[in-house]
Amino acid sequence: MKTLINLNLSAMKRCTHLIVLFSALLFSSGLLAQAGSPDLNFNGDGSLIFSFGSDGSYGKKTIIGNDGTIWLSGTSYNSASQMGLAKVFPDGSLDLSFNFDGAIGVNVEGNEAQGENLDIQADGKILVCGSSALGSGDMALARINPDGTLDNDFGGGDARVRYDIGEFDNARAVKAAPDGKIFLAGWTSTNNIYKGVVAKLNSDGSLDSNFDGDGIRTFNINAESGFFDMELLPDGKILLAGYTLAADYDFLVVRLNPDGSFDNSFGTNGWVELDFGNYYDYALAMDLAPNGKIVLTGVVAGGTFTAARLNADGSSDTSFSFDGVNFTNVGDFGESEDLIVQPDNKIVVVGFTYNSADGYYKFGAVRYTETGLLDTEFGNNGILRLDVGDDGDDDYGYGVAIQSDGLIVISGQSNSGGEENFAVVRILSGLNVGLFEQGLEQIQSYVYPNPISAGQELQLEYELKEATEVTIQLVDLSGRSSQLLLGDRMAGKQKESLRLPANLAAGVYTIQIRTDKGISSIRIEKF
């Protein structure tokens, strides 16, 4: 059995403490922390646990705003359940100017609501979706201003809407389209038969009748189906991930045209079913790789973390882990809930894990390389188990996002202190990111692997708004530089393979990308 890194994040409300064995997590050369180590610049120890409901609260998903704000969705309890939204500064502290205490709970119907997922509109307003009651109810959506006030221009003047489709409806994914429209995805059930649901809304929350005639598209693949995640593609098509029931429950991916009809160029008649040979498998999350491929994770019978990758046309990508899927044991039992694809095409899968030796659940994370193998540069042979709350209290990871600086944010729930709480941790990715000005825009650049060892090639990715001459230099701490590249580049995304000088000493250096518009500087370590 693999030896796993256990990070003790003992916590009190809004105050946490992390005990780390630095000898296991830090490189001796420059003390640059290994990927998977806690970011000690986040709340002092890499974690934050808090509760804002009088009767507790629990977190689910996370998203990063353009200004670096960390937004968290979930459910809070104040006599009744409410859709919850919390705002955390990049330094790991709650923004107490947001609704006066950093979080807000929203009732939707009958003083009951459950928050699931979230997205940010172009104007900075936040959408939170879920259901209007625990156990039964309608698809629900609330829109909240960046300052924590309800957006009364949305819905019936109270910032919330609900859609009664069947006996039990739930919105598990929400996406804000560039044109101001809003999409919801989830499921509806009648007589215990579940159907997948996609709804398209106008910017005020009303249904867009140009989508499938009435704004709501319901359908079954096989006996039943439902959706947990969604992506809006640049051509207006809609990609959905969830499950279908035939002989057993399988991963399901569906692609719809902008009008809601099946895109028959994807898979078979617009959908793909992934049968892993188990009784129940559910795709809970999806992300699109920079190379256009589709990456999935979810619940798999047997309790393993899972990553599967499809080509853009829905065919299985057999270059990933040899057969398109990787199952990874993380403890005695694990459940993967969300994933993010890094700019270097590495895949971070998060969820929760249980070991009988511990007797309680912990946050779990796995990172795969672009080829689908465990990334040995992350955690311990690609695996992390994070003890976020007090020892003996259960912790559940549900969401993940990556910041513009490459840091990884994991969100979820901690039962620290005997009640449910929001929990968020931030860890290092080993992916260094730089920003440089091109006109009035900041452009990101990425470098990996980092740290780099002798004999490895350094991969550098960046984007140019226009054709220009590019100079790339390596600069040491004393300011001495050596040129790695000089040449003309066309506008668009760039990827350079750079070989460092063979006699380069171990230490900390800076990679500089220079154009006539500005300079991007990225810190690297050679060991």
Coordinates of C-alpha atoms in Angstrom, one line a residue:
M1 CA 0.0 0.0 0.0
K2 CA 1.2 3.5 -0.8
T3 CA 2.5 5.7 2.0
L4 CA 0.3 8.8 1.9
I5 CA 0.9 12.4 3.0
N6 CA -1.4 13.3 5.9
L7 CA -1.7 17.0 6.5
N8 CA -3.2 17.8 9.9
L9 CA -5.3 21.0 9.6
S10 CA -6.7 21.4 13.1
A11 CA -9.4 24.1 13.1
M12 CA -11.7 26.4 15.0
K13 CA -14.3 28.5 13.3
R14 CA -12.6 31.1 11.1
C15 CA -9.3 30.1 12.6
T16 CA -7.2 27.2 11.5
H17 CA -3.8 25.7 12.3
L18 CA -1.7 23.3 10.1
I19 CA 0.9 20.9 11.3
V20 CA 3.2 19.9 8.5
L21 CA 6.4 17.9 8.5
F22 CA 8.4 20.2 6.3
S23 CA 11.1 17.6 5.8
A24 CA 8.7 15.5 3.9
L25 CA 7.2 18.4 1.9
L26 CA 10.0 20.8 1.1
F27 CA 13.0 20.6 -1.1
S28 CA 16.2 21.4 0.7
S29 CA 17.4 23.6 -2.2
G30 CA 15.7 26.9 -1.7
L31 CA 13.0 25.4 0.4
L32 CA 10.6 25.5 -2.6
A33 CA 7.5 23.4 -1.5
Q34 CA 6.5 20.3 -3.4
A35 CA 3.3 20.3 -5.4
G36 CA 0.5 19.3 -3.1
S37 CA 2.0 21.1 -0.1
P38 CA -0.3 23.7 1.7
D39 CA 0.1 27.3 0.7
L40 CA 1.1 28.9 4.0
N41 CA 0.2 32.3 2.6
F42 CA -3.5 31.3 2.8
N43 CA -4.8 32.1 6.2
G44 CA -1.4 31.4 7.7
D45 CA -1.6 27.6 7.3
G46 CA -3.3 26.8 4.1
S47 CA -6.8 26.3 5.3
L48 CA -10.0 28.0 6.5
I49 CA -13.0 26.5 8.3
F50 CA -16.1 28.5 9.2
S51 CA -19.8 28.3 9.7
F52 CA -22.3 31.1 9.2
G53 CA -25.7 29.4 9.9
S54 CA -27.0 29.3 13.4
D55 CA -27.4 25.6 13.0
G56 CA -24.3 24.9 10.9
S57 CA -23.5 25.0 7.2
Y58 CA -21.6 22.9 4.7
G59 CA -19.7 23.9 1.5
K60 CA -19.8 22.3 -1.9
K61 CA -18.2 24.0 -5.0
T62 CA -15.8 26.8 -5.6
I63 CA -15.0 29.3 -8.4
I64 CA -12.3 32.0 -8.6
G65 CA -13.2 35.6 -9.6
N66 CA -11.2 37.8 -11.9
D67 CA -9.9 39.7 -8.9
G68 CA -8.8 36.5 -7.2
T69 CA -11.8 36.3 -4.9
I70 CA -12.7 32.7 -3.8
W71 CA -16.4 32.1 -4.0
L72 CA -18.0 29.1 -2.2
S73 CA -21.4 27.5 -2.6
G74 CA -23.2 25.3 -0.2
T75 CA -26.1 25.1 2.3
S76 CA -26.6 26.9 5.6
Y77 CA -29.0 26.2 8.4
N78 CA -30.9 28.9 10.2
S79 CA -33.9 27.0 11.6
A80 CA -34.5 26.1 7.9
S81 CA -32.0 25.3 5.2
Q82 CA -30.8 28.0 2.8
M83 CA -28.7 28.2 -0.4
G84 CA -25.4 29.5 0.8
L85 CA -22.7 31.7 -0.7
A86 CA -19.4 32.8 0.9
K87 CA -16.7 35.2 -0.2
V88 CA -13.1 34.7 0.8
F89 CA -10.2 37.0 0.0
P90 CA -7.1 35.6 -1.8
D91 CA -5.2 35.7 1.6
G92 CA -7.7 33.2 3.1
S93 CA -9.7 35.6 5.2
L94 CA -13.5 36.1 5.0
D95 CA -14.6 39.3 3.3
L96 CA -16.6 40.8 6.1
S97 CA -18.0 43.5 3.9
F98 CA -19.9 40.9 2.0
N99 CA -23.3 40.8 3.6
F100 CA -21.5 42.1 6.8
D101 CA -20.1 38.7 7.7
G102 CA -18.6 37.1 4.6
A103 CA -21.5 34.9 3.6
I104 CA -25.3 34.9 2.8
G105 CA -28.1 32.3 3.0
V106 CA -31.0 32.6 0.6
N107 CA -34.4 31.0 1.1
V108 CA -36.2 30.0 -2.1
E109 CA -39.5 28.3 -1.3
G110 CA -41.1 27.3 2.0
N111 CA -38.0 28.4 3.9
E112 CA -36.2 25.4 2.5
A113 CA -33.3 25.4 -0.1
Q114 CA -30.1 23.5 -0.8
G115 CA -27.2 25.1 -2.6
E116 CA -25.2 23.1 -5.1
N117 CA -23.1 24.9 -7.7
L118 CA -22.2 28.5 -8.8
D119 CA -21.0 30.7 -11.6
I120 CA -20.0 34.3 -12.1
Q121 CA -21.5 36.6 -14.7
A122 CA -19.5 39.0 -16.8
D123 CA -20.8 41.9 -14.6
G124 CA -19.5 40.2 -11.4
K125 CA -22.9 39.0 -10.2
I126 CA -23.0 35.4 -8.7
L127 CA -25.4 32.7 -9.6
V128 CA -26.1 29.9 -7.1
C129 CA -28.2 26.9 -8.1
G130 CA -29.8 24.0 -6.3
S131 CA -33.2 22.8 -5.2
S132 CA -36.0 24.6 -3.3
A133 CA -36.2 22.0 -0.6
L134 CA -34.2 19.2 0.9
G135 CA -35.4 15.8 -0.4
S136 CA -38.0 17.2 -2.8
G137 CA -38.7 20.4 -4.5
D138 CA -38.0 22.4 -7.6
M139 CA -34.9 23.6 -9.6
A140 CA -33.8 26.8 -7.9
L141 CA -31.5 29.7 -8.8
A142 CA -30.5 32.9 -7.0
R143 CA -28.5 35.9 -8.2
I144 CA -26.4 37.9 -5.7
N145 CA -24.6 41.1 -6.2
P146 CA -20.8 41.2 -5.5
D147 CA -21.5 43.1 -2.2
G148 CA -23.7 40.4 -0.8
T149 CA -27.1 42.1 -1.5
L150 CA -29.8 40.3 -3.4
D151 CA -30.2 41.3 -7.0
N152 CA -33.8 42.3 -7.1
D153 CA -33.7 42.7 -10.9
F154 CA -33.6 38.9 -11.1
G155 CA -36.7 36.7 -10.8
G156 CA -39.9 38.2 -9.4
G157 CA -38.1 41.1 -7.8
D158 CA -36.6 39.0 -5.0
A159 CA -33.4 37.7 -6.7
R160 CA -34.6 34.1 -7.0
V161 CA -36.5 31.8 -9.3
R162 CA -37.7 28.2 -9.2
Y163 CA -38.9 25.8 -11.9
D164 CA -41.5 23.1 -11.1
I165 CA -41.0 20.4 -13.7
G166 CA -41.8 17.1 -12.0
E167 CA -42.2 15.7 -8.5
F168 CA -38.6 16.3 -7.6
D169 CA -36.3 18.6 -9.5
N170 CA -32.7 19.6 -8.8
A171 CA -30.3 22.0 -10.6
R172 CA -26.8 20.7 -10.2
A173 CA -25.0 23.0 -12.6
V174 CA -25.3 26.6 -13.7
K175 CA -23.4 28.5 -16.4
A176 CA -23.5 32.2 -17.4
A177 CA -23.3 32.6 -21.2
P178 CA -21.3 35.5 -22.8
D179 CA -24.5 37.0 -24.2
G180 CA -26.1 37.2 -20.7
K181 CA -28.3 34.1 -21.0
I182 CA -28.1 31.5 -18.2
F183 CA -28.2 27.7 -18.4
L184 CA -29.2 25.2 -15.8
A185 CA -28.7 21.4 -15.8
G186 CA -29.9 18.7 -13.5
W187 CA -32.8 16.3 -13.4
T188 CA -36.5 15.9 -12.8
S189 CA -38.4 12.8 -11.6
T190 CA -42.0 11.7 -11.7
N191 CA -43.1 8.3 -10.2
N192 CA -39.4 7.7 -9.4
I193 CA -38.4 7.9 -13.1
Y194 CA -35.5 10.4 -13.6
K195 CA -35.0 12.5 -16.7
G196 CA -32.1 14.8 -17.6
V197 CA -33.0 18.6 -17.7
V198 CA -31.4 21.5 -19.4
A199 CA -33.0 25.0 -19.1
K200 CA -32.1 28.2 -20.9
L201 CA -33.0 31.5 -19.1
N202 CA -33.1 35.1 -20.1
S203 CA -30.9 37.5 -18.1
D204 CA -33.9 38.3 -15.8
G205 CA -34.5 34.6 -15.0
S206 CA -37.4 34.1 -17.3
L207 CA -37.4 31.0 -19.6
D208 CA -36.0 31.5 -23.1
S209 CA -38.8 30.1 -25.4
N210 CA -36.4 30.0 -28.3
F211 CA -34.7 27.0 -26.6
D212 CA -36.7 23.8 -27.3
G213 CA -39.9 25.8 -27.6
D214 CA -40.4 26.6 -23.9
G215 CA -36.9 27.0 -22.5
I216 CA -36.7 23.6 -20.9
R217 CA -35.4 20.4 -22.5
T218 CA -36.1 17.1 -20.7
F219 CA -35.1 13.7 -22.1
N220 CA -34.0 10.2 -21.2
I221 CA -31.0 8.2 -22.4
N222 CA -32.0 4.5 -21.8
A223 CA -34.3 4.0 -18.8
E224 CA -33.3 7.2 -17.0
S225 CA -30.7 9.9 -16.8
G226 CA -29.6 13.0 -15.0
F227 CA -26.8 15.6 -15.2
F228 CA -24.3 16.9 -12.6
D229 CA -22.1 19.2 -14.7
M230 CA -22.2 21.3 -17.8
E231 CA -19.8 23.2 -20.1
L232 CA -20.8 25.9 -22.7
L233 CA -18.7 25.5 -25.9
P234 CA -17.4 28.5 -27.9
D235 CA -19.7 27.5 -30.9
G236 CA -22.8 27.7 -28.6
K237 CA -23.1 23.9 -28.1
I238 CA -23.8 22.5 -24.7
L239 CA -21.8 19.7 -23.1
L240 CA -23.4 17.7 -20.3
A241 CA -22.0 15.1 -17.9
G242 CA -24.1 12.8 -15.7
Y243 CA -25.4 9.2 -15.7
T244 CA -27.7 6.9 -17.6
L245 CA -29.4 3.7 -16.5
A246 CA -29.5 0.7 -18.8
A247 CA -28.4 -2.6 -17.4
D248 CA -26.6 -0.6 -14.8
Y249 CA -25.6 3.0 -14.0
D250 CA -22.9 4.4 -16.3
F251 CA -21.1 7.7 -17.1
L252 CA -23.0 9.8 -19.6
V253 CA -21.8 12.7 -21.8
V254 CA -24.3 14.5 -24.1
R255 CA -23.7 17.3 -26.5
L256 CA -26.6 19.5 -27.6
N257 CA -26.8 22.1 -30.4
P258 CA -27.6 25.7 -29.4
D259 CA -31.3 25.1 -30.0
G260 CA -31.4 22.1 -27.6
S261 CA -31.4 19.3 -30.2
F262 CA -28.9 16.4 -30.1
D263 CA -25.6 17.1 -31.9
N264 CA -25.3 13.9 -34.0
S265 CA -21.6 14.6 -34.8
F266 CA -20.8 13.7 -31.2
G267 CA -20.6 10.1 -30.1
T268 CA -23.6 8.1 -31.2
N269 CA -26.6 10.3 -32.0
G270 CA -25.2 13.0 -29.7
W271 CA -24.3 11.1 -26.6
V272 CA -21.6 8.7 -25.1
E273 CA -22.1 6.1 -22.5
L274 CA -19.1 4.9 -20.5
D275 CA -19.6 1.5 -19.0
F276 CA -16.8 0.5 -16.6
G277 CA -18.5 -2.9 -15.8
N278 CA -19.8 -1.8 -12.4
Y279 CA -23.4 -1.6 -11.1
Y280 CA -23.3 2.1 -10.5
D281 CA -21.0 4.8 -12.0
Y282 CA -22.0 8.5 -12.1
A283 CA -20.0 11.3 -13.8
L284 CA -20.2 14.1 -11.3
A285 CA -17.8 16.6 -12.9
M286 CA -16.2 17.6 -16.2
D287 CA -13.5 19.9 -17.5
L288 CA -12.2 20.8 -20.9
A289 CA -8.4 20.4 -21.4
P290 CA -6.4 23.1 -23.3
N291 CA -6.1 20.6 -26.1
G292 CA -9.9 20.4 -26.5
K293 CA -10.3 17.0 -24.9
I294 CA -13.0 16.2 -22.4
V295 CA -12.0 15.0 -18.9
L296 CA -14.5 13.3 -16.5
T297 CA -14.6 12.1 -12.9
G298 CA -17.3 10.8 -10.6
V299 CA -18.6 8.0 -8.4
V300 CA -17.4 4.5 -9.3
A301 CA -18.5 1.3 -7.6
G302 CA -15.6 0.0 -5.5
G303 CA -14.7 3.4 -4.1
T304 CA -11.8 4.6 -6.3
F305 CA -10.8 8.0 -7.6
T306 CA -11.4 8.1 -11.3
A307 CA -10.4 10.1 -14.4
A308 CA -11.6 9.4 -17.9
R309 CA -10.7 11.3 -21.1
L310 CA -12.6 11.6 -24.4
N311 CA -11.6 13.1 -27.6
A312 CA -13.6 16.2 -28.8
D313 CA -15.8 13.9 -30.9
G314 CA -16.7 11.7 -27.9
S315 CA -14.5 8.8 -28.8
S316 CA -12.4 7.3 -26.0
D317 CA -8.8 8.8 -25.8
T318 CA -6.7 5.7 -25.6
S319 CA -3.5 7.8 -25.2
F320 CA -4.8 8.4 -21.6
S321 CA -3.8 5.6 -19.3
F322 CA -3.7 3.2 -22.2
D323 CA -7.5 2.7 -22.3
G324 CA -8.9 6.2 -21.6
V325 CA -9.5 5.8 -17.9
N326 CA -7.6 5.5 -14.6
F327 CA -8.9 4.1 -11.3
T328 CA -6.8 5.0 -8.3
N329 CA -7.2 3.7 -4.7
V330 CA -7.0 6.5 -2.2
G331 CA -7.3 4.8 1.2
D332 CA -9.7 1.9 1.8
F333 CA -12.5 3.9 0.1
G334 CA -12.6 7.0 -2.0
E335 CA -15.1 9.1 -4.0
S336 CA -14.0 11.6 -6.6
E337 CA -16.3 14.7 -6.8
D338 CA -14.7 17.3 -9.0
L339 CA -11.6 18.0 -11.2
I340 CA -9.7 20.7 -12.9
V341 CA -7.3 20.5 -15.8
Q342 CA -4.2 22.6 -15.4
P343 CA -2.8 24.7 -18.3
D344 CA -0.1 22.0 -18.7
N345 CA -2.9 19.4 -19.2
K346 CA -2.2 17.7 -15.9
I347 CA -5.5 16.7 -14.1
V348 CA -6.3 17.3 -10.4
V349 CA -9.1 15.2 -9.1
V350 CA -10.6 15.9 -5.6
G351 CA -13.0 14.2 -3.3
F352 CA -13.0 12.4 0.0
T353 CA -11.3 9.2 1.3
Y354 CA -11.7 6.8 4.2
N355 CA -9.1 4.6 5.9
S356 CA -10.2 2.1 8.5
A357 CA -7.0 2.8 10.4
D358 CA -8.1 6.4 10.9
G359 CA -11.9 5.7 11.2
Y360 CA -13.0 9.0 9.6
Y361 CA -13.1 10.7 6.2
K362 CA -10.5 13.2 4.8
F363 CA -10.2 15.4 1.8
G364 CA -8.5 13.5 -1.0
A365 CA -6.7 14.6 -4.1
V366 CA -5.0 12.8 -7.0
R367 CA -3.0 14.3 -9.9
Y368 CA -2.5 12.6 -13.2
T369 CA -0.1 13.5 -16.0
E370 CA -1.3 14.3 -19.5
T371 CA -0.8 10.7 -20.4
G372 CA -3.0 9.5 -17.5
L373 CA -0.4 8.2 -15.1
L374 CA -0.1 9.2 -11.4
D375 CA 2.1 12.4 -11.2
T376 CA 4.9 11.6 -8.9
E377 CA 5.8 15.3 -8.5
F378 CA 2.5 15.8 -6.6
G379 CA 2.0 14.8 -3.0
N380 CA 3.3 11.3 -2.4
N381 CA 3.4 9.5 -5.8
G382 CA 0.5 11.5 -7.0
I383 CA -1.8 11.2 -4.0
L384 CA -2.8 13.4 -1.1
R385 CA -5.0 12.8 1.9
L386 CA -5.9 16.1 3.8
D387 CA -7.0 16.1 7.4
V388 CA -8.7 19.5 7.4
G389 CA -10.6 19.6 10.7
D390 CA -10.0 18.2 14.2
D391 CA -8.6 14.7 14.3
G392 CA -11.4 12.2 14.3
D393 CA -13.9 14.5 12.5
D394 CA -15.0 13.8 9.0
D395 CA -14.0 16.1 6.1
Y396 CA -15.4 15.9 2.6
G397 CA -13.9 17.5 -0.5
Y398 CA -16.5 18.5 -3.2
G399 CA -15.0 21.3 -5.4
V400 CA -11.7 22.4 -7.0
A401 CA -10.5 25.5 -8.9
I402 CA -7.2 26.8 -10.0
Q403 CA -6.1 30.4 -9.5
S404 CA -4.5 32.6 -12.2
D405 CA -1.2 32.2 -10.3
G406 CA -1.4 28.4 -10.5
L407 CA -2.5 27.7 -6.9
I408 CA -5.1 25.0 -6.4
V409 CA -8.2 25.7 -4.2
I410 CA -10.2 22.7 -2.8
S411 CA -13.6 23.3 -1.2
G412 CA -16.0 21.2 0.8
Q413 CA -17.3 20.4 4.3
S414 CA -15.6 19.8 7.6
N415 CA -17.4 18.4 10.7
S416 CA -14.8 19.9 12.9
G417 CA -16.1 20.8 16.4
G418 CA -19.1 18.6 16.1
E419 CA -21.1 20.6 13.5
E420 CA -21.0 21.0 9.7
N421 CA -18.8 23.8 8.4
F422 CA -17.6 25.3 5.2
A423 CA -14.0 24.3 4.5
V424 CA -11.4 25.5 2.0
V425 CA -7.8 24.7 1.5
R426 CA -5.2 26.0 -0.9
I427 CA -2.2 23.9 -2.1
L428 CA 0.7 24.5 -4.4
S429 CA 0.6 23.1 -7.9
G430 CA 4.3 23.5 -8.9
L431 CA 3.0 25.5 -11.8
N432 CA 4.6 28.9 -11.9
V433 CA 2.6 31.6 -13.6
G434 CA 3.7 35.1 -14.9
L435 CA 1.7 38.1 -16.2
F436 CA 2.8 40.7 -18.6
E437 CA 1.1 43.7 -20.2
Q438 CA 0.1 43.7 -23.9
G439 CA -1.6 46.9 -24.5
L440 CA -4.1 47.2 -21.7
E441 CA -4.5 43.4 -21.2
Q442 CA -2.6 41.1 -18.8
I443 CA -1.5 37.8 -20.4
Q444 CA -0.7 34.7 -18.4
S445 CA 2.3 32.6 -19.0
Y446 CA 3.0 29.2 -17.5
V447 CA 6.2 27.1 -16.9
Y448 CA 6.6 23.5 -16.0
P449 CA 8.0 21.2 -14.6
N450 CA 8.9 23.3 -11.6
P451 CA 11.2 22.5 -9.9
I452 CA 13.2 21.2 -12.8
S453 CA 16.0 18.6 -12.6
A454 CA 19.1 18.1 -14.8
G455 CA 18.3 16.8 -18.2
Q456 CA 14.7 17.9 -18.2
E457 CA 13.3 20.3 -20.8
L458 CA 11.4 23.3 -19.5
Q459 CA 8.0 23.8 -21.1
L460 CA 6.8 27.4 -21.4
E461 CA 3.3 28.4 -22.6
Y462 CA 2.0 32.0 -23.2
E463 CA -0.2 33.8 -25.6
L464 CA 0.5 36.8 -27.9
K465 CA -2.2 39.2 -29.0
E466 CA -0.2 40.1 -32.1
A467 CA 2.8 39.0 -34.0
T468 CA 6.0 40.2 -32.4
E469 CA 9.7 39.4 -31.7
V470 CA 10.1 37.4 -28.5
T471 CA 13.2 37.1 -26.3
I472 CA 13.3 34.5 -23.5
Q473 CA 16.0 34.9 -20.9
L474 CA 17.2 33.0 -17.8
V475 CA 18.2 35.3 -14.9
D476 CA 19.9 34.4 -11.7
L477 CA 19.5 36.1 -8.3
S478 CA 22.5 38.4 -9.0
G479 CA 20.8 39.7 -12.2
R480 CA 23.1 37.8 -14.7
S481 CA 21.2 36.5 -17.7
S482 CA 21.6 34.1 -20.5
Q483 CA 19.4 34.0 -23.6
L484 CA 17.3 30.9 -24.2
L485 CA 15.4 32.0 -27.3
L486 CA 15.1 34.9 -29.7
G487 CA 12.7 34.8 -32.6
D488 CA 9.6 36.1 -34.3
R489 CA 6.2 34.6 -33.3
M490 CA 2.8 34.9 -34.8
A491 CA -0.3 35.9 -32.7
G492 CA -1.9 33.2 -30.7
K493 CA -1.0 30.6 -28.1
Q494 CA 2.7 29.7 -27.9
K495 CA 4.5 26.6 -26.5
E496 CA 8.3 26.6 -26.2
S497 CA 10.5 23.7 -25.2
L498 CA 13.6 25.2 -23.5
R499 CA 16.8 23.4 -22.5
L500 CA 18.7 25.1 -19.7
P501 CA 22.5 25.3 -19.7
A502 CA 24.0 21.9 -19.0
N503 CA 26.3 23.4 -16.2
L504 CA 23.5 25.3 -14.5
A505 CA 23.9 25.2 -10.7
A506 CA 21.1 24.3 -8.4
G507 CA 19.2 27.3 -7.2
V508 CA 16.4 29.8 -7.8
Y509 CA 16.1 31.6 -11.2
T510 CA 13.7 33.7 -13.2
I511 CA 12.4 33.1 -16.7
Q512 CA 11.7 36.4 -18.5
I513 CA 9.6 36.7 -21.6
R514 CA 10.2 40.0 -23.3
T515 CA 8.3 41.6 -26.1
D516 CA 7.9 45.3 -27.1
K517 CA 4.7 45.3 -25.1
G518 CA 6.2 44.2 -21.7
I519 CA 7.9 41.6 -19.6
S520 CA 6.7 38.5 -17.9
S521 CA 8.8 37.0 -15.0
I522 CA 8.3 33.5 -13.6
R523 CA 10.3 32.1 -10.7
I524 CA 11.7 28.5 -11.2
E525 CA 14.0 26.3 -9.2
K526 CA 16.7 24.0 -10.5
F527 CA 17.7 21.1 -8.3

